[in-house]
Short mmCIF file of C-alpha atoms and ligand atoms in Angstrom, two decimals:
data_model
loop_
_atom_site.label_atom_id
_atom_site.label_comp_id
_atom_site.label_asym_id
_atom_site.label_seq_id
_atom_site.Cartn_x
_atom_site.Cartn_y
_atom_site.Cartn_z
CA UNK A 577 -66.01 15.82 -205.47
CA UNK A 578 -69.39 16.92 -206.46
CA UNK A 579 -69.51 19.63 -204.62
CA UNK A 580 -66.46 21.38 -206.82
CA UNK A 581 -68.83 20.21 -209.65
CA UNK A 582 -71.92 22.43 -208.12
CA UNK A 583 -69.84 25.11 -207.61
CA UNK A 584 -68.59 25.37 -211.20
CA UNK A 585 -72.04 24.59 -212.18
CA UNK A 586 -73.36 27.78 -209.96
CA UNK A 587 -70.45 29.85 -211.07
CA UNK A 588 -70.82 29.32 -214.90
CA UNK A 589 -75.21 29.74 -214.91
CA UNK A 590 -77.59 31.43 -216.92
CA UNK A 591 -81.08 31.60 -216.20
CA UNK A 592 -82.66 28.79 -218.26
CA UNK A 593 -79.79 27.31 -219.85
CA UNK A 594 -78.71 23.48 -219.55
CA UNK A 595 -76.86 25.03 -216.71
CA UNK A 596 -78.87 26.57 -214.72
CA UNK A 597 -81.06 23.57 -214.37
CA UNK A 598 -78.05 20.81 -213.61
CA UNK A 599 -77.45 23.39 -211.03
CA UNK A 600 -81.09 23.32 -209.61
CA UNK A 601 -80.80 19.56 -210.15
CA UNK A 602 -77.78 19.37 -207.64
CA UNK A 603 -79.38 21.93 -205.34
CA UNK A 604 -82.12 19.47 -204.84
CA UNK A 605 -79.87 16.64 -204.29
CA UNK A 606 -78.28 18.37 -201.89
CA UNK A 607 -80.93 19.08 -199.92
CA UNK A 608 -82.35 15.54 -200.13
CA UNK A 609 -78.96 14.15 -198.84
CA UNK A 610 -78.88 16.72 -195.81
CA UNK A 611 -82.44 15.81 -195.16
CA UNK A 612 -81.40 11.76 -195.11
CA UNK A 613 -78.37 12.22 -193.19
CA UNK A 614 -80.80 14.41 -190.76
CA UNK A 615 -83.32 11.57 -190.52
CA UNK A 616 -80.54 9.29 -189.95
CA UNK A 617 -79.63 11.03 -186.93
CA UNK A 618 -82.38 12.02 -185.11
CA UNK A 619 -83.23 7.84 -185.64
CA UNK A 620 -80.30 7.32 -183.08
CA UNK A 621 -78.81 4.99 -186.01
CA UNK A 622 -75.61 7.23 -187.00
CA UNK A 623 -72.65 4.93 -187.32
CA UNK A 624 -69.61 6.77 -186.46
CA UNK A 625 -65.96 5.63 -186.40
CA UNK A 626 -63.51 5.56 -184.16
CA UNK A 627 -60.03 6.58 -185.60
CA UNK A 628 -57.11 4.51 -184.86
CA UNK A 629 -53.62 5.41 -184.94
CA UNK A 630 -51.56 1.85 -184.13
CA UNK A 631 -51.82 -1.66 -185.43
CA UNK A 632 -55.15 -3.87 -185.56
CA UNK A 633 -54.41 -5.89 -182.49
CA UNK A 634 -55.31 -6.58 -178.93
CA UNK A 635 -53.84 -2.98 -177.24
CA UNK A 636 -54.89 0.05 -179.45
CA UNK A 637 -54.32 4.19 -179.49
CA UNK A 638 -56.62 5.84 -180.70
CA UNK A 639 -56.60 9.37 -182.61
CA UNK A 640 -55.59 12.30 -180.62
CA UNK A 641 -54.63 10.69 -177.25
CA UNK A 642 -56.56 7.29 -175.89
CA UNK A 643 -53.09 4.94 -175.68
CA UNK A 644 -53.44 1.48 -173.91
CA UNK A 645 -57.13 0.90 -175.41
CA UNK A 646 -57.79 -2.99 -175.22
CA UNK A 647 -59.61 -4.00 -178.11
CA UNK A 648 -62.48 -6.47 -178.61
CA UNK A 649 -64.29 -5.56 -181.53
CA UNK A 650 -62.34 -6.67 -184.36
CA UNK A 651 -62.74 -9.96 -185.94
CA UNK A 652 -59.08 -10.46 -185.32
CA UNK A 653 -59.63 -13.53 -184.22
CA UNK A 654 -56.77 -15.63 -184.90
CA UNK A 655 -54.40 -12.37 -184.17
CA UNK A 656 -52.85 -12.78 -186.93
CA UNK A 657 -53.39 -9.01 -188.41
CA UNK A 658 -50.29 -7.88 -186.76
CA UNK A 659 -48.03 -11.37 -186.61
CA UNK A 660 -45.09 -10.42 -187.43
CA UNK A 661 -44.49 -13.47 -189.87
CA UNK A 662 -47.59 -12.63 -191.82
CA UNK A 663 -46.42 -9.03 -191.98
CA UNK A 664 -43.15 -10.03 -192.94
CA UNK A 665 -44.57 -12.12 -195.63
CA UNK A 666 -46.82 -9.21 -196.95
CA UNK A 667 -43.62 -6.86 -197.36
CA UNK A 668 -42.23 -9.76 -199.53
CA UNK A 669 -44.60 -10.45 -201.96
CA UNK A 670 -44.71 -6.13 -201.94
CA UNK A 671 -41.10 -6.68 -203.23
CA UNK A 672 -41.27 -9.47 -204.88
CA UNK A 673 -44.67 -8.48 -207.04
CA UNK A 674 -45.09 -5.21 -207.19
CA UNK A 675 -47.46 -3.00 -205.82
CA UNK A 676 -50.35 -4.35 -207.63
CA UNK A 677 -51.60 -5.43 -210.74
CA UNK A 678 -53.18 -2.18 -212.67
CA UNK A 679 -55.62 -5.89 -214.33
CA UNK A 680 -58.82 -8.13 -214.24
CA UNK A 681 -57.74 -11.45 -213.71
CA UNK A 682 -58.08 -13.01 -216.81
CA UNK A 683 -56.70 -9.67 -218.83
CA UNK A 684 -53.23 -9.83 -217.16
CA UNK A 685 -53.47 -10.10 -213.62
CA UNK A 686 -52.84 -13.84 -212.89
CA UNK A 687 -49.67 -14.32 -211.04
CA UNK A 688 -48.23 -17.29 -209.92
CA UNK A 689 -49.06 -15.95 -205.83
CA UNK A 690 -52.43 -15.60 -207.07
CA UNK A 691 -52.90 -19.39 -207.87
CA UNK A 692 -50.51 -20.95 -205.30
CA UNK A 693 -53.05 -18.85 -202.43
CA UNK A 694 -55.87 -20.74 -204.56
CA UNK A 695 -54.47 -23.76 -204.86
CA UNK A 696 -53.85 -23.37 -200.63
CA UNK A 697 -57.47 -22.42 -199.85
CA UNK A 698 -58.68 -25.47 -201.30
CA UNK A 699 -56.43 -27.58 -199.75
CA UNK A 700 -57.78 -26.13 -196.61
CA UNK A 701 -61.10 -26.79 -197.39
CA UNK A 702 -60.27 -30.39 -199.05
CA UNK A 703 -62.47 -28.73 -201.92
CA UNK A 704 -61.60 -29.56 -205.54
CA UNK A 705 -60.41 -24.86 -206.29
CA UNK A 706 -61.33 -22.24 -205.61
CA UNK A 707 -61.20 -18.66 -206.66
CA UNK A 708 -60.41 -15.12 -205.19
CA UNK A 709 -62.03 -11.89 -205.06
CA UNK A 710 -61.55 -8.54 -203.69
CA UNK A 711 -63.65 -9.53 -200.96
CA UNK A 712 -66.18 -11.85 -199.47
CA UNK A 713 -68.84 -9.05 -200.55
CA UNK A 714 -67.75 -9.65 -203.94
CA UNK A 715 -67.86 -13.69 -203.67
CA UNK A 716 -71.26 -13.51 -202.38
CA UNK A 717 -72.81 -11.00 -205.01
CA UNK A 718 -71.20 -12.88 -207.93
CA UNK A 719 -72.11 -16.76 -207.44
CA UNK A 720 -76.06 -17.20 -207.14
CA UNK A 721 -76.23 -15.58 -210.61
CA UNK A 722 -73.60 -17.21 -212.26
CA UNK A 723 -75.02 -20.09 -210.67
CA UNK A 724 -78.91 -20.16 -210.71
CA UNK A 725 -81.00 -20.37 -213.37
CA UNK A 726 -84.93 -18.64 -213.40
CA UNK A 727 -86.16 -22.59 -213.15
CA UNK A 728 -83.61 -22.85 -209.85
CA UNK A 729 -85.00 -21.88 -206.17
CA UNK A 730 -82.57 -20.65 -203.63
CA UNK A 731 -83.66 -20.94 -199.85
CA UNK A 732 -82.17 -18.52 -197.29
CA UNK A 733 -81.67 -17.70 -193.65
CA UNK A 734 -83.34 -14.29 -192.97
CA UNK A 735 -80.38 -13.49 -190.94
CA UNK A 736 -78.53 -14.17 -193.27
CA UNK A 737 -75.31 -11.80 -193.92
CA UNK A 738 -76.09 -8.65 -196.31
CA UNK A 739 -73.93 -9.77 -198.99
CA UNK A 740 -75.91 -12.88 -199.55
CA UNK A 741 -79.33 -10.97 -199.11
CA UNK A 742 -77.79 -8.46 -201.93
CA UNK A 743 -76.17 -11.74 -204.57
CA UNK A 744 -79.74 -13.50 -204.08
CA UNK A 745 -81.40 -10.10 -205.24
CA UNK A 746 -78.95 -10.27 -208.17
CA UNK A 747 -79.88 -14.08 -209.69
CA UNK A 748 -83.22 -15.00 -211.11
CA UNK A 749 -83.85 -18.22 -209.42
CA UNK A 750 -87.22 -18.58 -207.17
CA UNK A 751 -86.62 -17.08 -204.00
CA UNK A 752 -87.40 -18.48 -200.44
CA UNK A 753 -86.70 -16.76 -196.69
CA UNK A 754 -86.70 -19.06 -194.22
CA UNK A 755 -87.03 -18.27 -190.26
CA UNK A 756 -84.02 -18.30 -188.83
CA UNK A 757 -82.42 -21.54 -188.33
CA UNK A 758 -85.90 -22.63 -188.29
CA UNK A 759 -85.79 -26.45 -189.71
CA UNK A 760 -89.47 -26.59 -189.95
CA UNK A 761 -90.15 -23.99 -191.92
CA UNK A 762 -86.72 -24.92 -194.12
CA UNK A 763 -88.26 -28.33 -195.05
CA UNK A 764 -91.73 -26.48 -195.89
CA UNK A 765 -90.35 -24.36 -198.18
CA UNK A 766 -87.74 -27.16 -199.39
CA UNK A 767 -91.30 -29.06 -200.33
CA UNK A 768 -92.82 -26.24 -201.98
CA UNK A 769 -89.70 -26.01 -203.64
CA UNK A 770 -89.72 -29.41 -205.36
CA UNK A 771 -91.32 -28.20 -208.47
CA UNK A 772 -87.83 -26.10 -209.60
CA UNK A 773 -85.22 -27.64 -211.25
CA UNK A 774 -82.16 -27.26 -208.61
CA UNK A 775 -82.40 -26.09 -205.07
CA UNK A 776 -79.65 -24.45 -203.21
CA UNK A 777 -79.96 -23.43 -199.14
CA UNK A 778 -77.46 -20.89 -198.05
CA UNK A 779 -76.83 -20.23 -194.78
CA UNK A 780 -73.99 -18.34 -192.92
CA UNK A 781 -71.59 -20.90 -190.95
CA UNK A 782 -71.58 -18.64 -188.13
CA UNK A 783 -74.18 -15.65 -187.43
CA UNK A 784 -72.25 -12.59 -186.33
CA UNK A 785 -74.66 -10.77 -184.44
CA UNK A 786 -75.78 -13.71 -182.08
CA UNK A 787 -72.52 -15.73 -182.06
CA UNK A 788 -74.86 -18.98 -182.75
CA UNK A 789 -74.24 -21.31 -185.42
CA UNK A 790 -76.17 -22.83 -188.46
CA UNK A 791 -77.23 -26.25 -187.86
CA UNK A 792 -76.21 -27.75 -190.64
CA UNK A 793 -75.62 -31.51 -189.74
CA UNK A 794 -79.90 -30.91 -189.71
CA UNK A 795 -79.46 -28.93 -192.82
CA UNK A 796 -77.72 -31.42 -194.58
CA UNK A 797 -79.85 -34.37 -194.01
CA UNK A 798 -82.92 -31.82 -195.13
CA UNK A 799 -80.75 -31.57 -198.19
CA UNK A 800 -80.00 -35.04 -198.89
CA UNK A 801 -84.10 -35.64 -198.12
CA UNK A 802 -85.12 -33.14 -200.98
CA UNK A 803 -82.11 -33.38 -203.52
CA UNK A 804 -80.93 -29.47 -202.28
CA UNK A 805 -76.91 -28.12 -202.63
CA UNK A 806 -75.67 -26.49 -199.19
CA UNK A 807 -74.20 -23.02 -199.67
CA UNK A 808 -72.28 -21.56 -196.13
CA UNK A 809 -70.30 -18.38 -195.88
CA UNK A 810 -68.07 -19.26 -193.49
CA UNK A 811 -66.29 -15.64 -192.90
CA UNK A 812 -66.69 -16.35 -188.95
CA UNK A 813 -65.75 -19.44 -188.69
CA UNK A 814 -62.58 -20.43 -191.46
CA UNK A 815 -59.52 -20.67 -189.44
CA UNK A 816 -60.84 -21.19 -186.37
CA UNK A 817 -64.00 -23.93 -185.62
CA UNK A 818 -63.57 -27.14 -185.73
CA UNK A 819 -60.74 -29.54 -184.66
CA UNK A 820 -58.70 -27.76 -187.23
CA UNK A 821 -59.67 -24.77 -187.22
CA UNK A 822 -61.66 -25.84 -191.26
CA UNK A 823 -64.74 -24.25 -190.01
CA UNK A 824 -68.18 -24.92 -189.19
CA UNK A 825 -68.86 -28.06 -191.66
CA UNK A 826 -65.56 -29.36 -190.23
CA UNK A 827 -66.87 -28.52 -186.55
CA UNK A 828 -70.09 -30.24 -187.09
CA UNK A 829 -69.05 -33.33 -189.42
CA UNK A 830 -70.48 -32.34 -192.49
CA UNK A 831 -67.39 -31.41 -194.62
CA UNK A 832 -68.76 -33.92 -197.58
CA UNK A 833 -72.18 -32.60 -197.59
CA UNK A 834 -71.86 -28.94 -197.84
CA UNK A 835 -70.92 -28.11 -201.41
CA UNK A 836 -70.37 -24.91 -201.72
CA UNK A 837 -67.94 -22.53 -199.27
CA UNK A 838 -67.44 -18.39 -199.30
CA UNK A 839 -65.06 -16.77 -196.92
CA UNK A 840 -63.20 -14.10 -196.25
CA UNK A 841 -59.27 -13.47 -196.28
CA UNK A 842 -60.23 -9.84 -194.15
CA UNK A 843 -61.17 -11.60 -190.79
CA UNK A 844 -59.05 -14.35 -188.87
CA UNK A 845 -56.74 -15.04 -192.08
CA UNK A 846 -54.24 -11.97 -191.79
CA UNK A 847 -57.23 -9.28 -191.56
CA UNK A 848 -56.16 -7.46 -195.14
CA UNK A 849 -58.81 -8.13 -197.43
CA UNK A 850 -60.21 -10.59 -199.56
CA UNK A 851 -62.51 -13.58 -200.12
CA UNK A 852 -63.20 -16.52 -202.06
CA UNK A 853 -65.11 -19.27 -202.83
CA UNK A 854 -64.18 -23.10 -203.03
CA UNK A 855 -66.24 -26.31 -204.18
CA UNK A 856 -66.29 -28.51 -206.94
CA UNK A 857 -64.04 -27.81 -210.08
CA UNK A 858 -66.48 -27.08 -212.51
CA UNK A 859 -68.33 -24.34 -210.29
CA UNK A 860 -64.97 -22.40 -209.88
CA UNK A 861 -64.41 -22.83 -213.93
CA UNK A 862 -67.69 -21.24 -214.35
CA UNK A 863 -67.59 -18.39 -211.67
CA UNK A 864 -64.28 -17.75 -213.67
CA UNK A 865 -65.99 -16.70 -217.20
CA UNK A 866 -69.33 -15.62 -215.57
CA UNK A 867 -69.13 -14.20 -212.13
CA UNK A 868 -69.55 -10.68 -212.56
CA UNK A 869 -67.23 -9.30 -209.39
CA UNK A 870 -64.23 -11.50 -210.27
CA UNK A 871 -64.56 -10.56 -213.87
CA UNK A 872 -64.62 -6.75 -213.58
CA UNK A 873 -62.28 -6.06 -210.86
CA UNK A 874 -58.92 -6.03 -210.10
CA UNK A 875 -57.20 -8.74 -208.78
CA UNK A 876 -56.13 -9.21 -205.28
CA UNK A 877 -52.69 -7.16 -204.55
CA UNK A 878 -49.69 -8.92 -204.00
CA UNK A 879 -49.06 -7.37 -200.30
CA UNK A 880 -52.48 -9.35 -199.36
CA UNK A 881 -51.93 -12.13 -201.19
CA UNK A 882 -48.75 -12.31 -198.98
CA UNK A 883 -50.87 -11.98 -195.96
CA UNK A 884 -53.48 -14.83 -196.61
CA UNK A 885 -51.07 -17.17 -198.04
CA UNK A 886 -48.64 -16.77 -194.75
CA UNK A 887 -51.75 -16.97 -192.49
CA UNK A 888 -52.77 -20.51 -193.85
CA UNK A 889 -49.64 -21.78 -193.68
CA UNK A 890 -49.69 -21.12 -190.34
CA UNK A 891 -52.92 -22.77 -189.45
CA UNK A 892 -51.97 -25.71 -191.81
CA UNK A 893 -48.69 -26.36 -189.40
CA UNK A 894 -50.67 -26.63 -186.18
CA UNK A 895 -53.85 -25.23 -184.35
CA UNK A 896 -52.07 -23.81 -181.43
CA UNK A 897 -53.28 -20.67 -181.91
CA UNK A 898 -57.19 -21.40 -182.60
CA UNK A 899 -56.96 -23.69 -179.50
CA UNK A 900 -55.95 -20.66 -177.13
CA UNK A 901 -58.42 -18.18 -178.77
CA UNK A 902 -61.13 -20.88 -177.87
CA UNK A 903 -59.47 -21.19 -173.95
CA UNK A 904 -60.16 -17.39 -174.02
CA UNK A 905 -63.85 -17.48 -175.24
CA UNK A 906 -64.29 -19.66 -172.34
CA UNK A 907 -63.09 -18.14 -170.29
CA UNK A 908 -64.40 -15.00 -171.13
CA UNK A 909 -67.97 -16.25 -171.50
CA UNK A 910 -67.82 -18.50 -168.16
CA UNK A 911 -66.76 -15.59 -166.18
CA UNK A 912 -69.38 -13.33 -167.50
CA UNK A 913 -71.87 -15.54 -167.22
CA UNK A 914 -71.25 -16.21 -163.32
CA UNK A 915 -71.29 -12.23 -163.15
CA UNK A 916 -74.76 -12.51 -164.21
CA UNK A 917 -74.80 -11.30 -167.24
CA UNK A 918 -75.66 -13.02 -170.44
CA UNK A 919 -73.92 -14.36 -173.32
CA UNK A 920 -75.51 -15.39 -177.09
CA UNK A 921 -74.50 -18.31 -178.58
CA UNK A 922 -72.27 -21.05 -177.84
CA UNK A 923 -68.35 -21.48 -177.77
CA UNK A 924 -68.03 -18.70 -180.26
CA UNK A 925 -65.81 -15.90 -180.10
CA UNK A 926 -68.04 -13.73 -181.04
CA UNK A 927 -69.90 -13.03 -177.59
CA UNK A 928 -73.07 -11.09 -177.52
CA UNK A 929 -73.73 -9.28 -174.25
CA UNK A 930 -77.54 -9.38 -174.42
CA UNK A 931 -79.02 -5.64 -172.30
CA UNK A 932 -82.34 -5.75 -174.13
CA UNK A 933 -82.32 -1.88 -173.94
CA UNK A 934 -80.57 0.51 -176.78
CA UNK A 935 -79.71 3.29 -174.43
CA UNK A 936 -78.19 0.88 -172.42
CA UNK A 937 -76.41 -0.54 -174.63
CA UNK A 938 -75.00 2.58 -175.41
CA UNK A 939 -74.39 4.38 -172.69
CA UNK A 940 -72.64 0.93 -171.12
CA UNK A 941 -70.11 0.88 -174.35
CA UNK A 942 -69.26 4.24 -173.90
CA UNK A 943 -68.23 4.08 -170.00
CA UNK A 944 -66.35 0.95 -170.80
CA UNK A 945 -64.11 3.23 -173.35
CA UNK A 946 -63.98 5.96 -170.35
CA UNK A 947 -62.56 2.29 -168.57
CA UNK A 948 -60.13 2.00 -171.77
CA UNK A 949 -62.21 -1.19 -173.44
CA UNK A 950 -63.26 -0.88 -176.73
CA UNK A 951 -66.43 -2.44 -177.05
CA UNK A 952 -69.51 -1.69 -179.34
CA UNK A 953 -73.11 -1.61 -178.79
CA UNK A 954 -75.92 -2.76 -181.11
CA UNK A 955 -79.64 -2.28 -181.36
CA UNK A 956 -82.39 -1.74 -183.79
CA UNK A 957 -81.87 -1.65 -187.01
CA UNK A 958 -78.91 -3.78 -187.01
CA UNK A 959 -80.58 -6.27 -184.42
CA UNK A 960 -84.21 -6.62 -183.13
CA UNK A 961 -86.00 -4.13 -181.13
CA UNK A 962 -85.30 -5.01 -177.60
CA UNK A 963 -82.67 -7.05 -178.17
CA UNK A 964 -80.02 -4.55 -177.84
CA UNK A 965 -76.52 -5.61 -177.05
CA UNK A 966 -72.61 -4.91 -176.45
CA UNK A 967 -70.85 -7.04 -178.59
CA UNK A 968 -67.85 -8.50 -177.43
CA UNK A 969 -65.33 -10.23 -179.77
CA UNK A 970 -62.76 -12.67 -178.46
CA UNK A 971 -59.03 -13.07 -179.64
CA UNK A 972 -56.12 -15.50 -179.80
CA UNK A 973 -54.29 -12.54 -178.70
CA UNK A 974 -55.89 -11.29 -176.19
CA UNK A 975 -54.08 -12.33 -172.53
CA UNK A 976 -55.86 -13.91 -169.48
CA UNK A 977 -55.17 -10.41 -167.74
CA UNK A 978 -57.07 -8.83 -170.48
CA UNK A 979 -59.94 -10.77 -170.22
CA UNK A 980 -60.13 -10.23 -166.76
CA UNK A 981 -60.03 -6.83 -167.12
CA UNK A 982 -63.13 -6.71 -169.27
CA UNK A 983 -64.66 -8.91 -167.24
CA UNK A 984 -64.11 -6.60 -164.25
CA UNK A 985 -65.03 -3.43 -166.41
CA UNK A 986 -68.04 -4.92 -167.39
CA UNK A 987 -69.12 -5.75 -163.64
CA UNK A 988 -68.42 -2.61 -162.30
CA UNK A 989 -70.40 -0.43 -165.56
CA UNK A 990 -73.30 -2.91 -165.39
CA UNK A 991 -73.46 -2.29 -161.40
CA UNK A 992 -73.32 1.19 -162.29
CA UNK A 993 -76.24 1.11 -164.65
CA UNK A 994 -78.76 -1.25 -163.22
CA UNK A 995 -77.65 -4.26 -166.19
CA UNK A 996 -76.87 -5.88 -162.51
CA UNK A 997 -77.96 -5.80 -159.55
N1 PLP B 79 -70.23 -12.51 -194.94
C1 PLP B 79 -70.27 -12.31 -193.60
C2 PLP B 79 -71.04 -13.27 -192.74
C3 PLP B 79 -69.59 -11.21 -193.02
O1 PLP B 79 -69.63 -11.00 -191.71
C4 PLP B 79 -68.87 -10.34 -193.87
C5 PLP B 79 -68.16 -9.16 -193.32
O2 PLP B 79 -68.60 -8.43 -192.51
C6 PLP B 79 -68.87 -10.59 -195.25
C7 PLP B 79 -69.55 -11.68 -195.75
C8 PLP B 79 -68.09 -9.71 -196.17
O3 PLP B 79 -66.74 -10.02 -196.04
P1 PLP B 79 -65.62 -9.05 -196.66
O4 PLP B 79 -65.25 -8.09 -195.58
O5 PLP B 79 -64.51 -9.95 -197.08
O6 PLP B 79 -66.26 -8.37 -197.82
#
């Protein structure tokens, strides 16, 4: 859009005027964006994106040919993106409730879909409400300032998730990094952190780049040992850890310690969009009148309020489906592992194909595609030098044949490029 701005800028200047210099002004800008997007790609760290022309779901086709692609990179884990019921449910609160809203919340978008899907979440979570936003990006930059005072520390994973790095940046409170998953350094700063008035530790659930999970049963009791509130964003793990599929504080026994949840509806829950956050009453009162993202933005549309609400239900009726996505990872990751290669974290879907080397990395994603598997490679800056991977992401959806074929893919591609012998 700016660039029909420059032009009518360039067409309508005189030299000196207000004009002329706006014009210089976006001359300049446009040479410092080529210049960044230059940088950008001689650093090897251009993202592109792959267009797709089917459903999210196990078997893709991409853009201008590429049918039959098998898919594991989405965080369709539950496959529920494409179920039909949850589709079917999505067209029906379409019809039912319009297209969307045109509101804020409290203005005059509140419908009654909006609080029944609230009302659910909790219930999920055995939490006391909870509260939607356009997205877990918008749940995590609006509750540490709504929540934490200058005179309040926060203490956080440094791997922690972007969204929580950017929300702590927002608040005031005192502000602590702790190593990753790193309890001895968590109860040294929890000790220097004594002489504020509330402390709160937040700590993804599940880390999505490693596939390993917090420790928060260790977490906890550092909690309960210096009077701290647990804060876990949980946007790889609702639906599907655990016995039932509540997530990791349900998966590790701590569901009445951790007091404080954020997820996401855009992941296993139907895969539209969304996110929330659930605790104690008086929290989600608050975040109501203060929380910047919920108050000045639109609220959720009805389509993927339909989504969510059908997705839950589904989980709430039996954990069928989270029990085969985990016979997958398994499988998966015990298969890979006895073709040498190896695999991050523990039990998680989310399985981490550790090459060490970027090129690697990318050259091995790219002659799995050529294979027809849809896999993505990571390195530096989005994980440690040297610690390049292909990240593999497991789903409920996803057949035994299909695993087996990655499995096979990847065998023959690492063969081919010394990642095995
Ligand atoms: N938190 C974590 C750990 C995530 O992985 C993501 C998504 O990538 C988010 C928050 C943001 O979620 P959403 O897509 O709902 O904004």
């Amino acid at each position: 859009m700016w660039r029909g701005a420059v032009g009518n800028l360039l067409r309508g200047r005189g030299a000196g005027s207000p004009r002329a210099a706006s014009a210089s002004a976006a001359a300049q800008l446009r040479r410092r964006l080529e210049s960044e997007l230059e940088d950008i790609r001689g650093a090897g760290t251009w993202k592109s994106e792959r267009i797709i022309a089917s459903r999210q779901g196990p078997h893709l086709r991409l853009a201008g040919g590429g049918a039959g692609i098998l898919n594991f990179c989405a965080n369709n884990y539950l496959g529920l993106s494409s179920h039909p019921e949850v589709i079917r449910a999505s067209v029906e609160a379409l019809e039912k409730f319009g297209a969307g809203l045109s509101s804020v919340r409290f203005i005059c978008g509140t419908q009654s879909i909006h609080k029944d899907l609230e009302e659910k979440i909790a219930c999920f979570h055995q939490r006391e409400d909870a509260i939607l936003y356009a997205s877990c990006f918008d749940a995590n930059a609006g509750i540490f300032e709504a929540l934490l005072s200058p005179e309040d520390a926060v203490l956080s994973d440094e791997l922690n998730h972007a969204s929580i790095i950017d929300g702590i940046r927002l608040c005031k409170a005192n502000k602590y990094r702790y190593k990753h998953m790193d309890m001895q350094d968590l109860e040294a700063k929890l000790q220097d952190a004594q002489k504020h008035h509330l402390r709160l530790i937040a700590t993804d659930g599940a880390f999505s780049m490693d596939g390993d999970i917090a420790p928060l049963r260790e977490i906890c009791q550092l909690a309960q040992k210096y009077d701290a509130l647990v804060f876990i964003d949980e946007c790889h793990a609702t639906g599907f850890l655990g016995p039932n599929g509540r997530g990791t504080d349900e998966l590790l026994g701590v569901m009445d310690k951790v007091t404080i949840i954020n997820s996401t509806l855009g992941k296993a829950l139907g895969g539209a969009a969304g996110g929330y956050t659930t605790g104690p009453k008086p929290l989600i009162d608050l975040l109501r009148q203060r929380s910047r993202p919920y108050l000045f933005s639109n609220s959720l549309p009805p389509a993927v309020v339909g989504c969510a609400s059908k997705a839950l239900d589904l989980l709430m009726e039996s954990n069928a489906i989270a029990q085969s996505m985990a016979a997958k990872t398994q499988r998966f990751r015990s298969k890979m592992t006895a073709a040498g290669f190896a695999i991050s974290g523990k039990d998680h879907p989310i399985c981490p194909v550790m090459l060490g080397d970027a090129r690697l990395a990318t050259v091995m994603a790219e002659d799995m595609l050529n294979r027809g598997i849809y896999v993505i490679g990571f390195s530096y800056p989005v994980v440690p030098k040297g610690k390049a991977r292909i990240r593999v992401q497991i789903s409920a959806v996803h057949s035994d044949e299909d695993i087996d074929r990655c499995v096979d893919a990847f065998t023959q591609v690492g063969r081919k490029h010394g990642a095995l012998p």
